[in-house]
Short mmCIF file of N, CA and C in Angstrom, two decimals:
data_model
loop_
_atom_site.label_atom_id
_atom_site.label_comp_id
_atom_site.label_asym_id
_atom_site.label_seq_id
_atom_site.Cartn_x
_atom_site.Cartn_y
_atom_site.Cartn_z
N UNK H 1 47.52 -20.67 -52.56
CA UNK H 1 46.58 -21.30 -51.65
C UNK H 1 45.95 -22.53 -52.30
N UNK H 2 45.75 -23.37 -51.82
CA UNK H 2 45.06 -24.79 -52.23
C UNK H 2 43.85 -23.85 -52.25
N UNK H 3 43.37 -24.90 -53.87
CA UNK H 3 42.10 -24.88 -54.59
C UNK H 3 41.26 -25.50 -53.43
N UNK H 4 41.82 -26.70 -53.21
CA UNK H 4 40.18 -27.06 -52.08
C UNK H 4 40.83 -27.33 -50.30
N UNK H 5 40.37 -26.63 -50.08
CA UNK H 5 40.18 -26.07 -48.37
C UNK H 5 39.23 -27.09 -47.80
N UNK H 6 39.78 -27.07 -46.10
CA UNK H 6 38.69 -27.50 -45.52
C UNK H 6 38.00 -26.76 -44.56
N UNK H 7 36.57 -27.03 -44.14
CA UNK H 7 35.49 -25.74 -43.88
C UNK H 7 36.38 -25.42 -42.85
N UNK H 8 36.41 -24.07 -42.49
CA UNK H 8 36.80 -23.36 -42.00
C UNK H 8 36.94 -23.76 -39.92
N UNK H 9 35.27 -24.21 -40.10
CA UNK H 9 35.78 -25.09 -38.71
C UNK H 9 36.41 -25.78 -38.08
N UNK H 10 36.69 -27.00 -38.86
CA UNK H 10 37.86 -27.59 -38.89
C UNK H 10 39.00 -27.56 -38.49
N UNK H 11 39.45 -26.00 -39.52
CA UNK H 11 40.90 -25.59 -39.34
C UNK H 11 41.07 -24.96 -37.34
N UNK H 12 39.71 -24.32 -37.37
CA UNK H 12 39.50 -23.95 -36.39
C UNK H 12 39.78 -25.09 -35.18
N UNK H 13 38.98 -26.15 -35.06
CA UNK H 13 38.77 -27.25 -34.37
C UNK H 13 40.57 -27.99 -33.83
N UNK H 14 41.15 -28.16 -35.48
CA UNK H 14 42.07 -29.24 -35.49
C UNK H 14 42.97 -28.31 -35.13
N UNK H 15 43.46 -26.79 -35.08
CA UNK H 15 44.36 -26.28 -34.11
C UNK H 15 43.98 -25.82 -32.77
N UNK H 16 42.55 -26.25 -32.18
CA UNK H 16 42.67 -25.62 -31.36
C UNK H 16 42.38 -24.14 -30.42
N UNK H 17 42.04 -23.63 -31.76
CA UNK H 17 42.38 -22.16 -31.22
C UNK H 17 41.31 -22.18 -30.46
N UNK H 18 40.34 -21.96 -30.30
CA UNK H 18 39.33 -21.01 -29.09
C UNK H 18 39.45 -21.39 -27.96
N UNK H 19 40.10 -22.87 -27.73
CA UNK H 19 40.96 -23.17 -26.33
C UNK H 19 42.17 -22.75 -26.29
N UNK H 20 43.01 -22.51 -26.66
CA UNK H 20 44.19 -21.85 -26.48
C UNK H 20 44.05 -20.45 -26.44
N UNK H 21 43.15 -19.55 -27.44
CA UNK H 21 42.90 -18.38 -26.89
C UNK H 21 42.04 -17.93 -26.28
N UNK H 22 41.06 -19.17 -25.28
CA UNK H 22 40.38 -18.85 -24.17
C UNK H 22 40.58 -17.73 -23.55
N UNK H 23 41.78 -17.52 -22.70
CA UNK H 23 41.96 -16.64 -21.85
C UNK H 23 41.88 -14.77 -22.42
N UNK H 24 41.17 -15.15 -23.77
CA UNK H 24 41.36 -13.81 -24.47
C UNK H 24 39.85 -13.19 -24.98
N UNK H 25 38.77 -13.85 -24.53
CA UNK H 25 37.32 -13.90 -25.17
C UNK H 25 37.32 -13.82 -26.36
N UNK H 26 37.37 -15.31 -27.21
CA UNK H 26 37.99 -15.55 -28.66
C UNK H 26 36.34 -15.56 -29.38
N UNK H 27 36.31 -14.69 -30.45
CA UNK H 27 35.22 -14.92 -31.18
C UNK H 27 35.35 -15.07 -32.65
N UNK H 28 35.10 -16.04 -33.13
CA UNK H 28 35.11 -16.33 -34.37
C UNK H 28 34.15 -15.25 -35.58
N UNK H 29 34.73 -14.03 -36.36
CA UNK H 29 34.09 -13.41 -36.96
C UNK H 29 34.63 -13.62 -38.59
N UNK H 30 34.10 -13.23 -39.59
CA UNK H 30 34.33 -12.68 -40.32
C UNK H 30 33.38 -13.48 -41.49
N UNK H 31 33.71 -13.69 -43.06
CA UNK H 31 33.14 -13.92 -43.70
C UNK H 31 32.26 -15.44 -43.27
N UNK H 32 33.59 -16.75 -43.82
CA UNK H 32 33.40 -18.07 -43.13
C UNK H 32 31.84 -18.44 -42.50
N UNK H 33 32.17 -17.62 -41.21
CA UNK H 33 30.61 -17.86 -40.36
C UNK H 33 29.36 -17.40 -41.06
N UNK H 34 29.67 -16.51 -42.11
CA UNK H 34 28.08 -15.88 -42.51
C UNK H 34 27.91 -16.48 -43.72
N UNK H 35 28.54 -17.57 -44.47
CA UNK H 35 28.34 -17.98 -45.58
C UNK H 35 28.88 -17.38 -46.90
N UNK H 36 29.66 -16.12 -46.54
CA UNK H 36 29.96 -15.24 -47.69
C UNK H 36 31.26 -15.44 -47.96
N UNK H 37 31.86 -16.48 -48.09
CA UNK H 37 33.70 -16.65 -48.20
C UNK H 37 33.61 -17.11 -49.41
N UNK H 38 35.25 -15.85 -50.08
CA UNK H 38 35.24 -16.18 -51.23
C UNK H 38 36.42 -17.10 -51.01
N UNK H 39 37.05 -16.77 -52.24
CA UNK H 39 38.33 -18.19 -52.09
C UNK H 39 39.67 -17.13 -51.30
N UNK H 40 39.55 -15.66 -51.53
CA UNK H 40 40.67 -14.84 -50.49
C UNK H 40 40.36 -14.94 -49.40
N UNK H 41 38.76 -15.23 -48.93
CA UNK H 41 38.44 -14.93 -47.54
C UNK H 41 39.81 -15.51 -46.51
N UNK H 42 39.57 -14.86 -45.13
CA UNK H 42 40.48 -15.90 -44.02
C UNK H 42 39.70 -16.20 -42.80
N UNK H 43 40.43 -16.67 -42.14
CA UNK H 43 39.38 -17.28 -40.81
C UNK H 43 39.54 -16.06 -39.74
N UNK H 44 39.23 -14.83 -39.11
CA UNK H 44 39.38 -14.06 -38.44
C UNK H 44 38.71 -14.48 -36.85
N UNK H 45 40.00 -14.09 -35.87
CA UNK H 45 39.15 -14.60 -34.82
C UNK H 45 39.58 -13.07 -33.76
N UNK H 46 38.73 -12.46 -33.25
CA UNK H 46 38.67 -11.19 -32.48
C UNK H 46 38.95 -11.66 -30.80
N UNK H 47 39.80 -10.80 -30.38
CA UNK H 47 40.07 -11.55 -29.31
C UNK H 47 40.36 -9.91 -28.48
N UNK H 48 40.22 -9.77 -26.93
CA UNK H 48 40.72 -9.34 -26.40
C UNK H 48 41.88 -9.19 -25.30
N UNK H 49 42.11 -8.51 -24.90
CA UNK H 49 43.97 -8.30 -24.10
C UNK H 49 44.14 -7.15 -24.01
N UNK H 50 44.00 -7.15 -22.30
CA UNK H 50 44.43 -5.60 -21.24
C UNK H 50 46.02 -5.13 -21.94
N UNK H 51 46.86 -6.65 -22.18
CA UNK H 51 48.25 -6.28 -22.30
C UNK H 51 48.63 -6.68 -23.77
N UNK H 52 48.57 -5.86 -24.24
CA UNK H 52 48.96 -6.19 -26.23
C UNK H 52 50.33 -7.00 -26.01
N UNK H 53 51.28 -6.15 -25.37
CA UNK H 53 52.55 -7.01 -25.41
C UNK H 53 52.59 -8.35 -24.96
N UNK H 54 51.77 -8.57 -23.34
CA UNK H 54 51.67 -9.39 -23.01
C UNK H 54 50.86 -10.65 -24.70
N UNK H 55 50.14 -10.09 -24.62
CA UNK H 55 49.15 -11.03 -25.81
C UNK H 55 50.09 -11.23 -27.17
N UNK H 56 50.76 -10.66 -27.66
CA UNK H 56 51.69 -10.47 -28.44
C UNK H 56 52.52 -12.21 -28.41
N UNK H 57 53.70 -12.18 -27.28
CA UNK H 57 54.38 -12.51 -26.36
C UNK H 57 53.39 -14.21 -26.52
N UNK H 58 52.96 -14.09 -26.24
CA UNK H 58 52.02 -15.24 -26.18
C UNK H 58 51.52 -16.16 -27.56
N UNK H 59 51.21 -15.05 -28.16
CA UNK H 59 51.01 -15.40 -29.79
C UNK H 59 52.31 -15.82 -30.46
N UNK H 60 53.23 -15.45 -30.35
CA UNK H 60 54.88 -15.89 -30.62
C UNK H 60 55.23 -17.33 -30.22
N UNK H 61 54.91 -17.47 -28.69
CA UNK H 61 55.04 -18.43 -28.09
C UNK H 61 54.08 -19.59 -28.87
N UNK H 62 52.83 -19.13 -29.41
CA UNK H 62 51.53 -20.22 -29.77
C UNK H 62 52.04 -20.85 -31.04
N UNK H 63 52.00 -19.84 -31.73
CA UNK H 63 51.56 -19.76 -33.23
C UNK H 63 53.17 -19.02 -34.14
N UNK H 64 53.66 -18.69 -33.34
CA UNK H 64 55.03 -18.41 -34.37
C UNK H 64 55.62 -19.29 -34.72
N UNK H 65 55.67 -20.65 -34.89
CA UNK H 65 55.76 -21.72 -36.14
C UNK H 65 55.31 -21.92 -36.94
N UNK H 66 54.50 -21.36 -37.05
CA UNK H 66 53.38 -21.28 -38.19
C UNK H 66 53.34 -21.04 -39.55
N UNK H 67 52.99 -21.60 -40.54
CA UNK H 67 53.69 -21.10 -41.53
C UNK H 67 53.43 -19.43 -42.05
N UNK H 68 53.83 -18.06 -42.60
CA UNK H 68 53.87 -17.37 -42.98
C UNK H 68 53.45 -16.71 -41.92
N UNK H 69 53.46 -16.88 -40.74
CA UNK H 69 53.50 -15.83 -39.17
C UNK H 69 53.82 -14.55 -39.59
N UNK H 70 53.19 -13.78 -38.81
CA UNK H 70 53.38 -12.32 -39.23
C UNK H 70 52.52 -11.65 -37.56
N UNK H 71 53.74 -10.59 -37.08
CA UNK H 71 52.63 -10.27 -36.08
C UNK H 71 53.22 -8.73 -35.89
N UNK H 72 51.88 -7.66 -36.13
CA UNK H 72 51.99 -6.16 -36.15
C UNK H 72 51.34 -5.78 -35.07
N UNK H 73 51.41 -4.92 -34.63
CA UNK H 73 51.08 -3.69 -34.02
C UNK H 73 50.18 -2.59 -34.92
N UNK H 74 49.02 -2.29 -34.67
CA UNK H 74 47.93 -1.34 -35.44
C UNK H 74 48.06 0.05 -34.35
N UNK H 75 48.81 0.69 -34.25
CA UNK H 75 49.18 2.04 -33.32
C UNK H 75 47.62 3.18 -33.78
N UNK H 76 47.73 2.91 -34.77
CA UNK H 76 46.80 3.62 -35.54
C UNK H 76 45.25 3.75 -35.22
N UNK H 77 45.36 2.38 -34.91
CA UNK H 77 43.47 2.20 -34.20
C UNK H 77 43.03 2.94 -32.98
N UNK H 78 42.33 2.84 -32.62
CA UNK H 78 41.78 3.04 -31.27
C UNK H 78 40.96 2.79 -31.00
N UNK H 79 41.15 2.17 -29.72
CA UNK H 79 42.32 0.98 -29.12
C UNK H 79 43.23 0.81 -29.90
N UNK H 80 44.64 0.91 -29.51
CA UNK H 80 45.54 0.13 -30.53
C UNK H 80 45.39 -1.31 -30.38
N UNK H 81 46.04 -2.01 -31.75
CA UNK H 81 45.78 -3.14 -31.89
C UNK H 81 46.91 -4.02 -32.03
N UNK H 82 46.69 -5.45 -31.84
CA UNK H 82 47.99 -6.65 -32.14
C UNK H 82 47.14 -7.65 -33.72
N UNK H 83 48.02 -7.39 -34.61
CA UNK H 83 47.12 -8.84 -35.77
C UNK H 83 48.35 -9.59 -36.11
N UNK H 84 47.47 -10.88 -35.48
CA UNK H 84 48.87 -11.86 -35.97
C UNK H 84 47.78 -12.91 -37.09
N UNK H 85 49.35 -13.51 -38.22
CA UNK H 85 48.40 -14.06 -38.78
C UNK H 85 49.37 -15.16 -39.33
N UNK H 86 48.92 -16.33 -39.70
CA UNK H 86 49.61 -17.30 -40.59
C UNK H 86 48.66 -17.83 -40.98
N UNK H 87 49.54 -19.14 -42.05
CA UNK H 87 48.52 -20.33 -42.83
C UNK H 87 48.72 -21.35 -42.54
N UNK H 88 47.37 -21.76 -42.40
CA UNK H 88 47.27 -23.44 -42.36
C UNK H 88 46.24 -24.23 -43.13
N UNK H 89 46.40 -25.29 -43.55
CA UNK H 89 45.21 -26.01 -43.92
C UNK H 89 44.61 -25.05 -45.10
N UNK H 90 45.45 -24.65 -45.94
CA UNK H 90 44.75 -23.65 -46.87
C UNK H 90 44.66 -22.50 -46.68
N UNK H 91 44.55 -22.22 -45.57
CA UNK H 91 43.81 -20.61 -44.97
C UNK H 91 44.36 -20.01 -44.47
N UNK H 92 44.26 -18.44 -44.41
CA UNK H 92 45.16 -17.63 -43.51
C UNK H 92 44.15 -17.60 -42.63
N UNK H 93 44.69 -17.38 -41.21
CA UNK H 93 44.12 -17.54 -40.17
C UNK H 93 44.54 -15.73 -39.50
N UNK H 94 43.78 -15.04 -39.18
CA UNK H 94 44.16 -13.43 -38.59
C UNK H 94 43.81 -14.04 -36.90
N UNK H 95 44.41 -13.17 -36.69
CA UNK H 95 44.10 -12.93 -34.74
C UNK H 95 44.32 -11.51 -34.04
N UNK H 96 43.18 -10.97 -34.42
CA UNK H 96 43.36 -9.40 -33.93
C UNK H 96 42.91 -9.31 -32.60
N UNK H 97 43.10 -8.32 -31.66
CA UNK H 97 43.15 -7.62 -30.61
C UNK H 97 43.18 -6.64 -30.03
N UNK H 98 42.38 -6.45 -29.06
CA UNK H 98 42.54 -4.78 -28.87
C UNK H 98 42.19 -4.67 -27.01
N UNK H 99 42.44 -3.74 -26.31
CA UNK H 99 42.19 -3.98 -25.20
C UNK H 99 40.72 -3.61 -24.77
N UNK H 100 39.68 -3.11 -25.54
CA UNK H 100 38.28 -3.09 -25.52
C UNK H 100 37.83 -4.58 -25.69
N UNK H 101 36.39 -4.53 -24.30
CA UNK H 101 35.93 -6.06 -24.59
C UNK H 101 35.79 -6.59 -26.09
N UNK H 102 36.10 -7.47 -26.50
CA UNK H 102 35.85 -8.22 -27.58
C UNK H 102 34.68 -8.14 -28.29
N UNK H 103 33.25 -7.62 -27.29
CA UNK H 103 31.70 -7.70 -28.22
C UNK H 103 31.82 -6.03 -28.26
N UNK H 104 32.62 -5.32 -27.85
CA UNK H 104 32.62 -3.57 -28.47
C UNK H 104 33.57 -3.59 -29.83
N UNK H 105 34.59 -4.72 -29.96
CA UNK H 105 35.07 -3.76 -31.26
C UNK H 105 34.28 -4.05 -32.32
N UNK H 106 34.69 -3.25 -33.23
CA UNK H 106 34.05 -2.96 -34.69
C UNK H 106 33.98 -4.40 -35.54
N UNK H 107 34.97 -4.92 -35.69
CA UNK H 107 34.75 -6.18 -36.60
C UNK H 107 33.91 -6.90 -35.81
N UNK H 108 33.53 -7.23 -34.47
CA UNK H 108 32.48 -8.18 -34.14
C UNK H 108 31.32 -7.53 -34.31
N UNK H 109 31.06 -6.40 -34.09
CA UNK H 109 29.72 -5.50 -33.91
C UNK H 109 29.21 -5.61 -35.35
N UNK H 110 30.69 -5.57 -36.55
CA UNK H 110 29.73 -5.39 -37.61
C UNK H 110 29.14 -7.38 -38.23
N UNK H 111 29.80 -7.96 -37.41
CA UNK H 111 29.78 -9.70 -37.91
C UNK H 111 28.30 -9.57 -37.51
N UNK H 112 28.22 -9.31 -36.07
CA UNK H 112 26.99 -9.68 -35.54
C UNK H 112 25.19 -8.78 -35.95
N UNK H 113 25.58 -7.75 -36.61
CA UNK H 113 24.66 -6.89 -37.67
C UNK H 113 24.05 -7.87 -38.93
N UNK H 114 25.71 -7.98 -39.44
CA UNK H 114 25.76 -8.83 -40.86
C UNK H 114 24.89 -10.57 -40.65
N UNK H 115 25.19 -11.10 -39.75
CA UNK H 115 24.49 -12.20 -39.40
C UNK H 115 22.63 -11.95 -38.98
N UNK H 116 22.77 -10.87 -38.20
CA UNK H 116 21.13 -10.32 -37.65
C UNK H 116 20.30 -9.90 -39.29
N UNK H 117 20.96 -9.43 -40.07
CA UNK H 117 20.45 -9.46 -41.53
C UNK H 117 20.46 -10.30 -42.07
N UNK H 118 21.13 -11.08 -42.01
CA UNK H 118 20.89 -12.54 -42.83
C UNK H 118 20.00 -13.49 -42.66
N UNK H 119 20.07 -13.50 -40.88
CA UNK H 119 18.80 -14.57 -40.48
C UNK H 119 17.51 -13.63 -40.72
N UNK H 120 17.04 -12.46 -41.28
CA UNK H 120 15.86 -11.86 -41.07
C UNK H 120 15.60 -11.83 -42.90
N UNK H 121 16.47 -11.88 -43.62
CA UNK H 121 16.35 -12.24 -44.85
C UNK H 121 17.56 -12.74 -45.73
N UNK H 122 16.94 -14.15 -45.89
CA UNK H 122 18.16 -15.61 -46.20
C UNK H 122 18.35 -14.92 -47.95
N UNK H 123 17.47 -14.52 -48.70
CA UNK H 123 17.69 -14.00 -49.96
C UNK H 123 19.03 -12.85 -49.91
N UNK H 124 19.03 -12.06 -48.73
CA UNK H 124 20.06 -10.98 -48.46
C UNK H 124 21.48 -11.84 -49.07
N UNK H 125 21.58 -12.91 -48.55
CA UNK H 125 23.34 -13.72 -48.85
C UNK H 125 23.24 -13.92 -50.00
N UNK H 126 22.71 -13.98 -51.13
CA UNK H 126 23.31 -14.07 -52.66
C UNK H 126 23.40 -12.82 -53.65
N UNK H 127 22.58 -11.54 -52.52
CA UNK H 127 22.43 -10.37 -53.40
C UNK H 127 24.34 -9.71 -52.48
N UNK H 128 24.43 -9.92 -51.29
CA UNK H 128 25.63 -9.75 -51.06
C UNK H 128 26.99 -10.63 -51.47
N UNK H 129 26.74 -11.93 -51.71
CA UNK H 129 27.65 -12.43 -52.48
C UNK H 129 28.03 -12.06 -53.74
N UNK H 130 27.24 -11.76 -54.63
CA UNK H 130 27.23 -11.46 -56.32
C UNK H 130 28.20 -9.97 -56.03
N UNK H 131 28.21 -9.39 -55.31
CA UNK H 131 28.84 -8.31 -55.00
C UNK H 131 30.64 -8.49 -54.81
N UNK H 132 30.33 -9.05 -53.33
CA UNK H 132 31.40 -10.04 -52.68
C UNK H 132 32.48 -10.39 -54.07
N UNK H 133 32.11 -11.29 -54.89
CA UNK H 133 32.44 -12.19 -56.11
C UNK H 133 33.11 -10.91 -57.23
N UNK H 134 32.32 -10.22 -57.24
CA UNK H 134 33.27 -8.82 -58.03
C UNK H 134 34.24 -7.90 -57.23
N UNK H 135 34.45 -8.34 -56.21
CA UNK H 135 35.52 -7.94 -55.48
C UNK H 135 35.27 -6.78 -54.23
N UNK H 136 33.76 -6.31 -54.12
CA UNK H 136 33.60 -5.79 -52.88
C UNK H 136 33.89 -6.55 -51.77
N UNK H 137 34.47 -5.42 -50.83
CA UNK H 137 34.71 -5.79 -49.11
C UNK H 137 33.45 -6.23 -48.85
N UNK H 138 32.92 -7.14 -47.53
CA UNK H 138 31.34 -7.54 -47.12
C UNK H 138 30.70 -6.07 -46.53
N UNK H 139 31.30 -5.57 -45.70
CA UNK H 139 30.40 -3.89 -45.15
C UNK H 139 29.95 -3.18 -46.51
N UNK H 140 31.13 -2.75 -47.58
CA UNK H 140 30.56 -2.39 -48.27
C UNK H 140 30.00 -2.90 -49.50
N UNK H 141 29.93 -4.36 -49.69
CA UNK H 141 28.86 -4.64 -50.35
C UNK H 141 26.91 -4.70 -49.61
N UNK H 142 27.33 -5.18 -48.51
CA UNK H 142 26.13 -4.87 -47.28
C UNK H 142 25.10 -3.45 -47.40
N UNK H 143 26.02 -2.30 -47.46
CA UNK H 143 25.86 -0.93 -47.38
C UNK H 143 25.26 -0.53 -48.89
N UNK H 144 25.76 -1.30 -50.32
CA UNK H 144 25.19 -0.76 -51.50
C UNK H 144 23.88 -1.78 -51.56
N UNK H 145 23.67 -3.34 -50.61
CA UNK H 145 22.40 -3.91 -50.90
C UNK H 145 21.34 -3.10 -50.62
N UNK H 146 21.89 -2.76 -49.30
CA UNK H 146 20.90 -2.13 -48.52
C UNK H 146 20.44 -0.46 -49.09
N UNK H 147 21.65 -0.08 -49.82
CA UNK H 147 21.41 1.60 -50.44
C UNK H 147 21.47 1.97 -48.81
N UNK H 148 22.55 1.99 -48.01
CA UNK H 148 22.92 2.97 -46.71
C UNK H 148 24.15 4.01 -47.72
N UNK H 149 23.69 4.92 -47.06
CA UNK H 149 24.71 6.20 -47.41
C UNK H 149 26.07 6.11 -46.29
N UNK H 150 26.98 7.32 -46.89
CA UNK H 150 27.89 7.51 -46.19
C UNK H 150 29.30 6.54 -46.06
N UNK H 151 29.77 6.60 -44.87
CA UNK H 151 30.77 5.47 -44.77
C UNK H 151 29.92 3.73 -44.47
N UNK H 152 30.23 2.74 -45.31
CA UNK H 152 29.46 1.78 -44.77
C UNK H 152 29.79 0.83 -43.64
N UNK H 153 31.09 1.51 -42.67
CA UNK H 153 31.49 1.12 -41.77
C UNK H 153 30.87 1.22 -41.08
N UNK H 154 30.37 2.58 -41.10
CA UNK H 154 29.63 3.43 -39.70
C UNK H 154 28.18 3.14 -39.83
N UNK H 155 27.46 3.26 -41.50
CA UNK H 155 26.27 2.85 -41.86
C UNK H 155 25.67 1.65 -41.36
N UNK H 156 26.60 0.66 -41.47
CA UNK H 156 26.61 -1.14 -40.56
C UNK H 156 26.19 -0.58 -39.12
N UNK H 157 27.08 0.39 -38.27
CA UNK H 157 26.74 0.14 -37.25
C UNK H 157 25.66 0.85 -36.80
N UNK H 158 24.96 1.59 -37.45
CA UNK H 158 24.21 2.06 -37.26
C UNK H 158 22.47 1.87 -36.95
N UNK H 159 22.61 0.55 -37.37
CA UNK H 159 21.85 -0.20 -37.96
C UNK H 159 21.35 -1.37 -36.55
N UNK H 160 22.46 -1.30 -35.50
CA UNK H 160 22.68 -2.23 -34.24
C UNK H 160 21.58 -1.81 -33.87
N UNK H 161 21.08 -0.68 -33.23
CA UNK H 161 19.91 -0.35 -32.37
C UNK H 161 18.77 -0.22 -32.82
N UNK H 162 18.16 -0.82 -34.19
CA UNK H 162 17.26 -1.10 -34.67
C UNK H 162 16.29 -2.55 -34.41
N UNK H 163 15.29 -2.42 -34.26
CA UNK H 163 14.40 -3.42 -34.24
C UNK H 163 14.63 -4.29 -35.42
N UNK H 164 14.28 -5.51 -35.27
CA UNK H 164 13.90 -6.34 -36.27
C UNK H 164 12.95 -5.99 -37.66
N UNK H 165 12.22 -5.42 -36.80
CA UNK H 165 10.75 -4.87 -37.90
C UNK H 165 11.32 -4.12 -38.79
N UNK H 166 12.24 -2.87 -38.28
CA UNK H 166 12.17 -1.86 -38.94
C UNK H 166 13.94 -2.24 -39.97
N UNK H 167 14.37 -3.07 -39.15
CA UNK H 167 15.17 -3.53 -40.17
C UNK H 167 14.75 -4.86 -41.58
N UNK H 168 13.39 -5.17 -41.00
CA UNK H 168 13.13 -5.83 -42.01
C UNK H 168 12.34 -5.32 -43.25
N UNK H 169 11.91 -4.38 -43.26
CA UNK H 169 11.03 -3.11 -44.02
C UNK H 169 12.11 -2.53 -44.79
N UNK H 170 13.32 -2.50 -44.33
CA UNK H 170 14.64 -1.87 -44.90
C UNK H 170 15.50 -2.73 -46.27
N UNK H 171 15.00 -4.10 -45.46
CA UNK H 171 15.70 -5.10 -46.48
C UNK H 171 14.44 -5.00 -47.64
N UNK H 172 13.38 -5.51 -47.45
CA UNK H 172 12.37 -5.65 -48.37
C UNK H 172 12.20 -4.45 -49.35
N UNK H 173 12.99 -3.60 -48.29
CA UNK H 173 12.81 -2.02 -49.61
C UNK H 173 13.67 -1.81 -50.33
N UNK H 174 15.06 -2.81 -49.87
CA UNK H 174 15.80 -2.90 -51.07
C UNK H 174 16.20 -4.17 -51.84
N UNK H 175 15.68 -5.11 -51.87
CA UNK H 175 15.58 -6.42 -52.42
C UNK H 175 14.26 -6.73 -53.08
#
């Protein structure tokens, strides 16, 4: 991968994608947007589709020139899933899918947690980076800032139906 990348928007912008995968409620998640990208990070964009094949089919048609294209089937999930992915401009670019609206699956639910903590304490992004940087995943570096127990998949989401207040008493009690 090239040492120097360009911001992530960009890559975003200069292919296009959230107009081309309009018709899919395209949301831009993952590290990138929250400030926490290391140099493995990729550009993840969550998308939904009633018809995987159909969406599939489509992604072939888009993006299968692409360099290092790759497109699976996640049978395993639920919802099952489609992740297609290649590189450009430095970056691997993912495009996952599932036939649940786009603001129910898990990777957006937990982006949009991870961001609701960040804007409520800006100190939170360097105690999760220093983490990040030794090679934790972001949930579970998130989950040991915070000292949440359990799985920190589930711990993240757990966290959605909380007030501001009481999530901010949470951060301060562990920072």
């Amino acid at each position: 991968m090239d040492s120097v990348k360009p911001p992530y928007e960009t890559v975003v912008e200069r292919l296009n994608l959230l107009p081309r995968l309009a018709p899919f409620t395209p949301v831009v998640i993952g590290t990138p947007p929250l400030g926490l990208a290391t140099a493995e990070s990729d550009i993840d964009i969550a998308c939904t589709a009633p018809d995987l094949d159909r969406f599939s089919a489509i992604l072939r048609e888009e993006f299968g020139q692409m360099a290092a294209f790759s497109l699976r089937r996640m049978d395993h999930f639920s919802p099952p899933a489609v992740v297609a992915s290649f590189k450009s401009m430095g970056w691997e670019v993912e495009l996952f899918s599932q036939t649940i609206p786009t603001e129910c699956q898990r990777g957006v639910r937990h982006f949009r947690i991870e961001k609701r903590l960040l804007a409520l304490a800006p100190p939170l992004l360097e105690a999760v980076m220093r983490l990040r940087r030794q090679g934790l995943k972001t949930e579970p570096a998130f989950a040991k800032v915070l000292s949440l127990s359990g799985d920190p998949y589930v711990a993240l989401l757990e966290l959605e139906g909380m007030g501001d207040a009481r999530l901010q008493d949470m951060i301060d009690a562990a920072i």
